[in-house]
mmCIF file of C-alpha atoms in Angstrom:
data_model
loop_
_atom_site.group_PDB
_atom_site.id
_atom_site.type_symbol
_atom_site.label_atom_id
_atom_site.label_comp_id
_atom_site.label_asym_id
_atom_site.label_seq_id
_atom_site.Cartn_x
_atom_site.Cartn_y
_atom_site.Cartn_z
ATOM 1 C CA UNK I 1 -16.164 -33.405 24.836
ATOM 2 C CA UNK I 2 -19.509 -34.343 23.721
ATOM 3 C CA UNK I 3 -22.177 -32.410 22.158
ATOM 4 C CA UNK I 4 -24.141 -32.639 25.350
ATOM 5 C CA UNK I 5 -20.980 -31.249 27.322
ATOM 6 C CA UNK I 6 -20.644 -28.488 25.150
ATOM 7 C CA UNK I 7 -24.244 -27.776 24.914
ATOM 8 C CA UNK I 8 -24.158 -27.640 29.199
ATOM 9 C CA UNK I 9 -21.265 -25.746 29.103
ATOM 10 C CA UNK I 10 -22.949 -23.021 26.794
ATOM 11 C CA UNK I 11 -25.961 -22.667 28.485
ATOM 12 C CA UNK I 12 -24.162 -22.385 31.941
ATOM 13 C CA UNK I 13 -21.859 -19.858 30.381
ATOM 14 C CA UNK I 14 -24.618 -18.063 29.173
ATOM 15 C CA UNK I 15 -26.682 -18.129 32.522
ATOM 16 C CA UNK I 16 -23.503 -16.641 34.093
ATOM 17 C CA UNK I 17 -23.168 -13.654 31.874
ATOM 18 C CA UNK I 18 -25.868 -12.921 32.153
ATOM 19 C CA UNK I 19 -26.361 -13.168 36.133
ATOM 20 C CA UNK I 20 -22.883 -11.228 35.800
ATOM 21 C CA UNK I 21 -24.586 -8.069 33.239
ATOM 22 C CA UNK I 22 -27.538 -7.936 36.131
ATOM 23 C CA UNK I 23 -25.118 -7.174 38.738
ATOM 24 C CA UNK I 24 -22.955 -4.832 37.046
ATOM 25 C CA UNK I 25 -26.182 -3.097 36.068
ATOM 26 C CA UNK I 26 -27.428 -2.254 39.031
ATOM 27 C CA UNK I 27 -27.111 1.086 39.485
ATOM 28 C CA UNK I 28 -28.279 2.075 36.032
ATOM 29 C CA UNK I 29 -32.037 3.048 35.134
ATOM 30 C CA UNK I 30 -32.893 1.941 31.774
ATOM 31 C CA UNK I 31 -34.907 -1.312 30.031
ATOM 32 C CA UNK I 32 -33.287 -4.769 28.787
ATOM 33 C CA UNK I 33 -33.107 -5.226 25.051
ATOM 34 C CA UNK I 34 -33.174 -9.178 24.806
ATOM 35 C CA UNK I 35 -32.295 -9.966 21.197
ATOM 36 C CA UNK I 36 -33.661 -12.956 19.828
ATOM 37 C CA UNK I 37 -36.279 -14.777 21.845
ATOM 38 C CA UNK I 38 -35.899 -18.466 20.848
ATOM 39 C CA UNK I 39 -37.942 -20.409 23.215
ATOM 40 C CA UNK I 40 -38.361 -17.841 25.519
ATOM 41 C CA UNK I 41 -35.442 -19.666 28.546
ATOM 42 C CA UNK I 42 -33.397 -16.472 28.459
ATOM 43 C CA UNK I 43 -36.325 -14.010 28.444
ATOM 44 C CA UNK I 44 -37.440 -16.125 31.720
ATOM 45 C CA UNK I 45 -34.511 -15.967 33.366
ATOM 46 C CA UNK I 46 -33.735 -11.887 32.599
ATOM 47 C CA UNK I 47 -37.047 -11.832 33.867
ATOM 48 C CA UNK I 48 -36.122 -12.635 37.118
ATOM 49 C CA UNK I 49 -32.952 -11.437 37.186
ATOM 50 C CA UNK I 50 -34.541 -7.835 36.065
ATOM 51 C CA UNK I 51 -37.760 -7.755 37.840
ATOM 52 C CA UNK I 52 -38.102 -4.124 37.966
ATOM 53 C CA UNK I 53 -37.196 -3.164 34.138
ATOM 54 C CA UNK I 54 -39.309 -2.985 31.311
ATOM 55 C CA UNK I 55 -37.844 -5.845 28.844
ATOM 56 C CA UNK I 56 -37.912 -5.376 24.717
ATOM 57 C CA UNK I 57 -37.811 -8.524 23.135
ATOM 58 C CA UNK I 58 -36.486 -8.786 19.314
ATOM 59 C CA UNK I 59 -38.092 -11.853 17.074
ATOM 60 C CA UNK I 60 -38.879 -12.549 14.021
ATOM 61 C CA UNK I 61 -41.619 -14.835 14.765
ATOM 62 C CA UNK I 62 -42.723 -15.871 18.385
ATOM 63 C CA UNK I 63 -42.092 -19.723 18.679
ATOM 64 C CA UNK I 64 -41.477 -19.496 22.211
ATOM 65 C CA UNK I 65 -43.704 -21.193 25.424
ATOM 66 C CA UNK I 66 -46.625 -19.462 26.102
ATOM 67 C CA UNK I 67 -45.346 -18.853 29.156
ATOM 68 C CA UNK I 68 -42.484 -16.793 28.111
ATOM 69 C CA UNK I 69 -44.175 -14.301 25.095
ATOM 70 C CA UNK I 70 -43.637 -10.983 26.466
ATOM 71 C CA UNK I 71 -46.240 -8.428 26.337
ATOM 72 C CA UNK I 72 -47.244 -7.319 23.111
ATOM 73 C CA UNK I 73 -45.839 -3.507 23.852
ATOM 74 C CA UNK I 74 -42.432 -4.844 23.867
ATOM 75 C CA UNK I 75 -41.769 -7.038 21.149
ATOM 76 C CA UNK I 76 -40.410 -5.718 18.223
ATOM 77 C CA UNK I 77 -41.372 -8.582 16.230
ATOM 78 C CA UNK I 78 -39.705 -8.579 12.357
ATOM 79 C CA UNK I 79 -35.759 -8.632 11.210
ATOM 80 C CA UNK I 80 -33.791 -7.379 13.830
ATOM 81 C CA UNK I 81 -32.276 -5.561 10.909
ATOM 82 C CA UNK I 82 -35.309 -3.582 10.457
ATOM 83 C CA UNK I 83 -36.801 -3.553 14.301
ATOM 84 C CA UNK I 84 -33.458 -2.044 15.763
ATOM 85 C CA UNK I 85 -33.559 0.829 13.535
ATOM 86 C CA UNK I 86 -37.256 1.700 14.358
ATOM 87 C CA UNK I 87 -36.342 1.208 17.838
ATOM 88 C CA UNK I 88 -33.622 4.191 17.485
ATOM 89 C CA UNK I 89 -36.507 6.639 18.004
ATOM 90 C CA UNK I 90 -37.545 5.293 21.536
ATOM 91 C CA UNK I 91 -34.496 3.303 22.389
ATOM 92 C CA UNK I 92 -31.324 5.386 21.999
ATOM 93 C CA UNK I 93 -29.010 5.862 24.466
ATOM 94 C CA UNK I 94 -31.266 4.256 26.796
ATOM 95 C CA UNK I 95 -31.198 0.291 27.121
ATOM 96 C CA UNK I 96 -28.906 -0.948 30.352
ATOM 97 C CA UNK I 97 -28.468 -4.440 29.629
ATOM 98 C CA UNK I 98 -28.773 -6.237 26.070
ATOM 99 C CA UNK I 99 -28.068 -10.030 24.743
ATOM 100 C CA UNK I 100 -27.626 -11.010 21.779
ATOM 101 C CA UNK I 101 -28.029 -14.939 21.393
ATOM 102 C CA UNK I 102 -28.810 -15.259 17.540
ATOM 103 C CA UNK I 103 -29.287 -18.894 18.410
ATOM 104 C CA UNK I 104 -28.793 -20.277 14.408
ATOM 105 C CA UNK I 105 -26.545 -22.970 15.823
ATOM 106 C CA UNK I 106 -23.758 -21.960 13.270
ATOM 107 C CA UNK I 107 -20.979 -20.055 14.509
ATOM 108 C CA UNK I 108 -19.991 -18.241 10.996
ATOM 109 C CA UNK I 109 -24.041 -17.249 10.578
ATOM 110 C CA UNK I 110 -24.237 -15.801 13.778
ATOM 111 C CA UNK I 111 -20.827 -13.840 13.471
ATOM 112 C CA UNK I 112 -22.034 -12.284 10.191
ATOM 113 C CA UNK I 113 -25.359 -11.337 11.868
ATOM 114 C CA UNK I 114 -23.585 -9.716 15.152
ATOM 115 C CA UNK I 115 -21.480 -7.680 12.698
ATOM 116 C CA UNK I 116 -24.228 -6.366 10.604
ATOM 117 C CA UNK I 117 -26.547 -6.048 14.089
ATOM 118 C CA UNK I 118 -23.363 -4.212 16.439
ATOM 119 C CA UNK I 119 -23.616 -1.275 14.653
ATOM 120 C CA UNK I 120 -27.245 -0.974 15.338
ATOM 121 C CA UNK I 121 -27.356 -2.307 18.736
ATOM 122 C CA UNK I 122 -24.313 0.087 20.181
ATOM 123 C CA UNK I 123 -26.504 3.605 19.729
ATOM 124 C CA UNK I 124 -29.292 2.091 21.474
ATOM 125 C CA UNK I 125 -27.238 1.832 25.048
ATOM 126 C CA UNK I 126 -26.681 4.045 27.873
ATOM 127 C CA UNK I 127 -22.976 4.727 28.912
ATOM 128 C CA UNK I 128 -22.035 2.091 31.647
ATOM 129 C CA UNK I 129 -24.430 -0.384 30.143
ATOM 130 C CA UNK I 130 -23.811 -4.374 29.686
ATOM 131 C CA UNK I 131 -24.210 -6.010 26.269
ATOM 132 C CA UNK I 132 -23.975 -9.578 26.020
ATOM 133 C CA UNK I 133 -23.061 -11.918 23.674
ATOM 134 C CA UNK I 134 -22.848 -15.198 22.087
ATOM 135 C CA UNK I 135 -20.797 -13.833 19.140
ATOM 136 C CA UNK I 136 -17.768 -11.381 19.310
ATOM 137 C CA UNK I 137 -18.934 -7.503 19.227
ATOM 138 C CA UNK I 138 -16.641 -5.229 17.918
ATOM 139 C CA UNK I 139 -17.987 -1.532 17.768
ATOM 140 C CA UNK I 140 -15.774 1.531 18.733
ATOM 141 C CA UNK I 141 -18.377 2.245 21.586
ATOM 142 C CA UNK I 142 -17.930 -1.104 23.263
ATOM 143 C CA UNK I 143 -15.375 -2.316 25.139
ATOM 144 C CA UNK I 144 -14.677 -6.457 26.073
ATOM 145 C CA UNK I 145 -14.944 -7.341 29.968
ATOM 146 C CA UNK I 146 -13.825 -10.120 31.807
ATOM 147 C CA UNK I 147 -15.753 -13.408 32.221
ATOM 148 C CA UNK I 148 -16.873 -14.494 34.972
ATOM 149 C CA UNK I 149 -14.833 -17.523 36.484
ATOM 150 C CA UNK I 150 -15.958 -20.714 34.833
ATOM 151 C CA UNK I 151 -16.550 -19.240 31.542
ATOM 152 C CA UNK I 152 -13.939 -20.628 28.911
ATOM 153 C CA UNK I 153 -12.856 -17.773 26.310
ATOM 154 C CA UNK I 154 -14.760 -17.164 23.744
ATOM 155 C CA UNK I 155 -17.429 -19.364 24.934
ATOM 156 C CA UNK I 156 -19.697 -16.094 25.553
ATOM 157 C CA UNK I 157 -18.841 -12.726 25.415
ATOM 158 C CA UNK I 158 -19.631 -8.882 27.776
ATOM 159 C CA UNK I 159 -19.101 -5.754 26.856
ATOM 160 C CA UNK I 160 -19.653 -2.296 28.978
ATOM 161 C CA UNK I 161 -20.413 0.625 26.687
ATOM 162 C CA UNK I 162 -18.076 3.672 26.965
ATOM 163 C CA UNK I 163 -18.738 6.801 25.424
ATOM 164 C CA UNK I 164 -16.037 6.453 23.010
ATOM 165 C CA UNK I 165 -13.007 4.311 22.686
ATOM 166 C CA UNK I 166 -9.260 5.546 23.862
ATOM 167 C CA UNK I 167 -6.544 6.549 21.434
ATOM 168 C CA UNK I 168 -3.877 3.738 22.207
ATOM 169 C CA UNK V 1 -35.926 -21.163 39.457
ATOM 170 C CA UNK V 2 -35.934 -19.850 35.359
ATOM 171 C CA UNK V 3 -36.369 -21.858 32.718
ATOM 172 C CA UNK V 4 -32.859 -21.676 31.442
ATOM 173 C CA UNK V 5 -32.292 -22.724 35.468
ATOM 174 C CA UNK V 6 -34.171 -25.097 34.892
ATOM 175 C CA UNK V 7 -33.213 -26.581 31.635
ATOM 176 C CA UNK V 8 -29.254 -26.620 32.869
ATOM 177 C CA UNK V 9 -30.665 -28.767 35.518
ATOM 178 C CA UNK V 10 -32.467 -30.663 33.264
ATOM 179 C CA UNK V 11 -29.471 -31.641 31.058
ATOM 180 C CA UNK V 12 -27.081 -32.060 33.667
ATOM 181 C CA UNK V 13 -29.162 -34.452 35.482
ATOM 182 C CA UNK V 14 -29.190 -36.166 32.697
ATOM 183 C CA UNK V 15 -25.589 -36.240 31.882
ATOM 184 C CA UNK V 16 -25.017 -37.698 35.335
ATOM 185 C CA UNK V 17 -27.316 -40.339 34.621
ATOM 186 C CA UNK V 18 -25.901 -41.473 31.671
ATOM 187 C CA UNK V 19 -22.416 -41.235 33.500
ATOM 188 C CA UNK V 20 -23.411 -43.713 35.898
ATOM 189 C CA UNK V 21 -25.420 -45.736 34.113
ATOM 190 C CA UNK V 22 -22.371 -46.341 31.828
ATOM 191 C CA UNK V 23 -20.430 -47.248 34.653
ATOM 192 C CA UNK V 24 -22.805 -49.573 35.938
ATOM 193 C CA UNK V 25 -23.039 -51.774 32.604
ATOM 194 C CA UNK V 26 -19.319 -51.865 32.128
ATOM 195 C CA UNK V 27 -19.214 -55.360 33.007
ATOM 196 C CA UNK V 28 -21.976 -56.385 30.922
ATOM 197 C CA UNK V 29 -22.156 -57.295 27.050
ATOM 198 C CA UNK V 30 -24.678 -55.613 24.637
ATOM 199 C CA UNK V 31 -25.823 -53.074 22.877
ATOM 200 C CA UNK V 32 -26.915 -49.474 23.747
ATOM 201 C CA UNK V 33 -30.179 -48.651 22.717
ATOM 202 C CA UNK V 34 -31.403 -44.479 22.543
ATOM 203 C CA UNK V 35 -35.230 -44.161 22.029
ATOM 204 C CA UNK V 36 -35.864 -40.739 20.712
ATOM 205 C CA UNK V 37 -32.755 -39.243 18.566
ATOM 206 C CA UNK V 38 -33.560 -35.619 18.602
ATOM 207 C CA UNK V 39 -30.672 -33.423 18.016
ATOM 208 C CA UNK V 40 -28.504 -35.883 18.476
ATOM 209 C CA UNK V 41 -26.560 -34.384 21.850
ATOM 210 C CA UNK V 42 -26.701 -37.468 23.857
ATOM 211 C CA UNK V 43 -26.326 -40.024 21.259
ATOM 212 C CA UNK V 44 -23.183 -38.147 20.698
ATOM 213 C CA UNK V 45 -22.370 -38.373 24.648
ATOM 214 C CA UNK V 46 -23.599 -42.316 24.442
ATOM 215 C CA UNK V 47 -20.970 -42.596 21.756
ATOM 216 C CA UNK V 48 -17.886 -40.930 23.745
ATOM 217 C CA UNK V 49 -19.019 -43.280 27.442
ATOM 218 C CA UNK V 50 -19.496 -46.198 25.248
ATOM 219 C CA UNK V 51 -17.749 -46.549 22.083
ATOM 220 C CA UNK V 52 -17.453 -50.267 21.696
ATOM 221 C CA UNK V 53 -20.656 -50.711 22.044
ATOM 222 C CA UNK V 54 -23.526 -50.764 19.080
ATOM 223 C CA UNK V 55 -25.753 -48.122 19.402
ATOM 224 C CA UNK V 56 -29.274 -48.556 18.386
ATOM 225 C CA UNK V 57 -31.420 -45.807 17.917
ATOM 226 C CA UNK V 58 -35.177 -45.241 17.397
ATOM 227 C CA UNK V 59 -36.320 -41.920 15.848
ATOM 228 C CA UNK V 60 -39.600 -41.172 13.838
ATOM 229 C CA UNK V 61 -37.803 -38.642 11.725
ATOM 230 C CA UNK V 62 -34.277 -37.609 11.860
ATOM 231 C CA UNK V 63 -33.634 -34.155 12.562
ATOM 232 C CA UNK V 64 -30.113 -34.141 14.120
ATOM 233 C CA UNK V 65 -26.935 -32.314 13.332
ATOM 234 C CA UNK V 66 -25.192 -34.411 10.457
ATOM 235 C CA UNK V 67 -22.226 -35.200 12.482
ATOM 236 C CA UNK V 68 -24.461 -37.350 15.331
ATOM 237 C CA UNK V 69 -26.829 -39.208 12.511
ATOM 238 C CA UNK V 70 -26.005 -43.158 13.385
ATOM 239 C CA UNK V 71 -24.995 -44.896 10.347
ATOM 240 C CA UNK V 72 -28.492 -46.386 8.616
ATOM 241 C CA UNK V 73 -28.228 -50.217 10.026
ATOM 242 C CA UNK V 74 -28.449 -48.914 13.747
ATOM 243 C CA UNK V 75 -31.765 -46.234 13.252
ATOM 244 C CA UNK V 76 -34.769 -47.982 13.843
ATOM 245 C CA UNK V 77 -36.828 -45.749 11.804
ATOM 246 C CA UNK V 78 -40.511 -44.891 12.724
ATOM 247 C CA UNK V 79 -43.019 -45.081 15.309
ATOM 248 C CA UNK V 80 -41.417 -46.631 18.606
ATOM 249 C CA UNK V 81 -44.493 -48.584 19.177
ATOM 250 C CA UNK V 82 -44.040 -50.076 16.370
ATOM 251 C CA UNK V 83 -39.859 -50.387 16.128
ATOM 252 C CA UNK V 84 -39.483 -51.929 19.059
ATOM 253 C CA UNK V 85 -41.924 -54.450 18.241
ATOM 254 C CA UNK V 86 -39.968 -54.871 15.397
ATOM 255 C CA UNK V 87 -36.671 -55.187 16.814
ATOM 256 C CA UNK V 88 -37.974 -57.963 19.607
ATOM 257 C CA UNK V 89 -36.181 -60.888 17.560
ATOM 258 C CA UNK V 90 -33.235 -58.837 17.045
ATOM 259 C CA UNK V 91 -32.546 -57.663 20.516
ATOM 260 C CA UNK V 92 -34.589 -59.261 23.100
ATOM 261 C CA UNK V 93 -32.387 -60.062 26.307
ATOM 262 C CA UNK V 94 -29.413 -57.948 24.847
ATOM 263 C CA UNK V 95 -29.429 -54.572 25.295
ATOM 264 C CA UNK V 96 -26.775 -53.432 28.427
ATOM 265 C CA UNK V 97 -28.549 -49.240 28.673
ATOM 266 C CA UNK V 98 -31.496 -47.955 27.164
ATOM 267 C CA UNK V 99 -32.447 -44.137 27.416
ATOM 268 C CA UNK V 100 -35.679 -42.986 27.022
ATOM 269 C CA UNK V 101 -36.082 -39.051 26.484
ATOM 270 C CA UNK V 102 -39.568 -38.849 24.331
ATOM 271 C CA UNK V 103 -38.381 -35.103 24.541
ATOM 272 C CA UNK V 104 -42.228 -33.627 24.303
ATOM 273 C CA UNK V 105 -41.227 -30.371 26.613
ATOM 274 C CA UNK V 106 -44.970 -32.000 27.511
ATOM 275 C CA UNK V 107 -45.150 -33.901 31.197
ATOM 276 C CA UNK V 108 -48.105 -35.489 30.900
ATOM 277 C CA UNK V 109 -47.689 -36.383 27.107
ATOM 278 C CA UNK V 110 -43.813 -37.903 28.355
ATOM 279 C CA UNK V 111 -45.370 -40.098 31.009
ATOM 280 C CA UNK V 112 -48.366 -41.142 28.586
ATOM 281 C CA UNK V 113 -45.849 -42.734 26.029
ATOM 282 C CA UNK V 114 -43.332 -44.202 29.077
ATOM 283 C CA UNK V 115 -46.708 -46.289 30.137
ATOM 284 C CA UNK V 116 -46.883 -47.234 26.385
ATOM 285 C CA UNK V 117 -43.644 -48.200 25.620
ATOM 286 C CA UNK V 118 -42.176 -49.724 28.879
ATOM 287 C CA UNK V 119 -43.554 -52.956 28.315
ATOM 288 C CA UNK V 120 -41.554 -52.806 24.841
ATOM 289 C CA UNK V 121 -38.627 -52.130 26.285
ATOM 290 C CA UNK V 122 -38.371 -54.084 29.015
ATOM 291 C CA UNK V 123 -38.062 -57.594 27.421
ATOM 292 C CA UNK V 124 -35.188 -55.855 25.151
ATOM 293 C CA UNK V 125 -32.819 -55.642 28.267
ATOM 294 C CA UNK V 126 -30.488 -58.513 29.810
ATOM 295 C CA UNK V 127 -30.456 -58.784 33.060
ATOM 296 C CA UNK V 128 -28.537 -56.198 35.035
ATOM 297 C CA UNK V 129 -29.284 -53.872 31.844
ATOM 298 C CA UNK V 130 -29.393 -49.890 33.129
ATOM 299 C CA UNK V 131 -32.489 -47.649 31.598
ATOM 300 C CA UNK V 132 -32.196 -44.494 32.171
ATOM 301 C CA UNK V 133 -35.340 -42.617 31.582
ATOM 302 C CA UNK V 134 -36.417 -38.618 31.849
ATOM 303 C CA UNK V 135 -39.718 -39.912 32.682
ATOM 304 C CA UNK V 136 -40.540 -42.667 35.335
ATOM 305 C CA UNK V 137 -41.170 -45.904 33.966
ATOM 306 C CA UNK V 138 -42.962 -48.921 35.531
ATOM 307 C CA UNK V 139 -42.185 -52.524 34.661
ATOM 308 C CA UNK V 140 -41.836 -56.014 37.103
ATOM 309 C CA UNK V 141 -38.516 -56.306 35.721
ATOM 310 C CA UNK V 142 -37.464 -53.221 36.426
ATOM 311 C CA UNK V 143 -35.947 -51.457 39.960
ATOM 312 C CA UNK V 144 -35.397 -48.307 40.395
ATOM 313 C CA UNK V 145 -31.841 -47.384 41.419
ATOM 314 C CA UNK V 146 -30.377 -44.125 43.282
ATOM 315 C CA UNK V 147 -29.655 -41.359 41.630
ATOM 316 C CA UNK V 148 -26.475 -39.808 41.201
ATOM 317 C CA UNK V 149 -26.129 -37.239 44.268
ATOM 318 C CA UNK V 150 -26.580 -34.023 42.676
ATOM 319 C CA UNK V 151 -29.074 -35.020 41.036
ATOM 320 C CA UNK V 152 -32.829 -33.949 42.609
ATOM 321 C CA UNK V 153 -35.782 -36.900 42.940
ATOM 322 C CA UNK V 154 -37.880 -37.244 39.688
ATOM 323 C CA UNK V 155 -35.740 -34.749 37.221
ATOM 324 C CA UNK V 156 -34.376 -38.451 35.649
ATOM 325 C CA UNK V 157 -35.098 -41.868 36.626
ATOM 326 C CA UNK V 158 -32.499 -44.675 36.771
ATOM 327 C CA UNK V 159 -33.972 -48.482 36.655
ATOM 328 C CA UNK V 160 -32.111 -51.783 36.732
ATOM 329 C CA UNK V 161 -33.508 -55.148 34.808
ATOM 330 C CA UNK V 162 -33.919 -57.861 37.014
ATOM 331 C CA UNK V 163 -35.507 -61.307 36.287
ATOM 332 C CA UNK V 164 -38.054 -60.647 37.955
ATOM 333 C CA UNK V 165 -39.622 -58.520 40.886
ATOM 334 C CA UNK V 166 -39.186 -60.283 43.999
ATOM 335 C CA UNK V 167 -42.504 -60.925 46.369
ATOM 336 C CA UNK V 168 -43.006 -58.249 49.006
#
């Protein structure tokens, strides 16, 4: 498989998680937390999947289409590290869908990053709600769902937060 | 229709294209020749339809993952206007499929250096030669072909070399 297959087959996994968190979302209130902004293709497309909710947008530094900055009230613009923590105040207990897509391109960077992040991403959701992500999530909080049909394991990943996890 | 929509179309139109245009030039000898290097994702994918073939690549400044970085005697380094003049004596009349993706994320700007750099191609191709282009591409040598079938009018453009343009 090329890297042009495997980049389509990403992207298309991607687009059906996260078409996948919108549906199972439905019936919750509460904002999207998109987490990492890139160049803004993601953003776009919760956009439309979420027209109704308020979206908060995590970035270090906007790079994205001018099309696609969100409003300045919702970016939390600085290390996510930093941002999600200030964003406990207003945020907890409250988001309904969030993806993570660290987007460095290097599968051992972005696994370190969505273990130091899960920790600070898990307080900020409502019970029922749909986290996405590129890396693997483990938090006591979370719990892994299925993919949707075409999406090869591991390839992309959903969680649905529970209040707390079951004793086996 | 989102941008990440939009981009999966994008790239899959332009897988197909490359697909076919492989297919079509399997008969013919000659090198491949990739005009913009980028990342690297479809030189890798020119490498897996076509891999014994040359591939010659033109790129102002490589950025690409390490792995799809063509070894130094195929990279045509610098401006295109000016390596393709360069590489008339080598590979005038040879080359099988060219692919032109100036990769600007600009329309306008895409089209602007097609117009420039057709007539530099052009001459490079044997007859029968495939170019497959993201943006369209005028030459009397060249005809466009159909595109593949899932593919929608103007996302890619597929031409054919021919001697020369028959009178209307």
């Amino acid at each position: 498989m090329s890297r042009l297959d495997s980049f389509i087959r990403r992207l298309e996994a991607q687009r059906a998680c996260l078409d996948l968190a919108a549906a199972l979302v439905q019936s919750l209130d509460g904002p999207v937390l998109e987490l990492g902004l890139g160049n803004g293709r993601t953003y776009d497309h919760l956009r439309e999947l979420c027209p109704a909710r308020q979206i908060y947008v995590c970035e270090r530094q906007v790079a994205a289409h001018p099309d696609c900055v969100p409003p300045a009230e919702f970016l939390l613009l600085g290390d996510m590290r930093d941002t999600l923590r200030a964003a406990r105040e207003s945020l907890t207990g409250r988001v309904a869908l969030a993806h993570l897509d660290p987007g460095t391109g290097d599968v051992a960077k972005s696994q370190a990053l969505a273990e130091e992040l899960s920790p600070l991403i898990a307080p900020l959701l409502c019970p029922g709600a749909i986290l996405v992500s590129e890396p693997a999530v483990a938090a006591d909080t979370l719990i892994a769902l299925p993919l949707p049909a075409a999406v090869a394991a591991d390839r992309y990943h959903l969680y649905r937060r529970i209040t707390r996890r079951s004793s086996p």
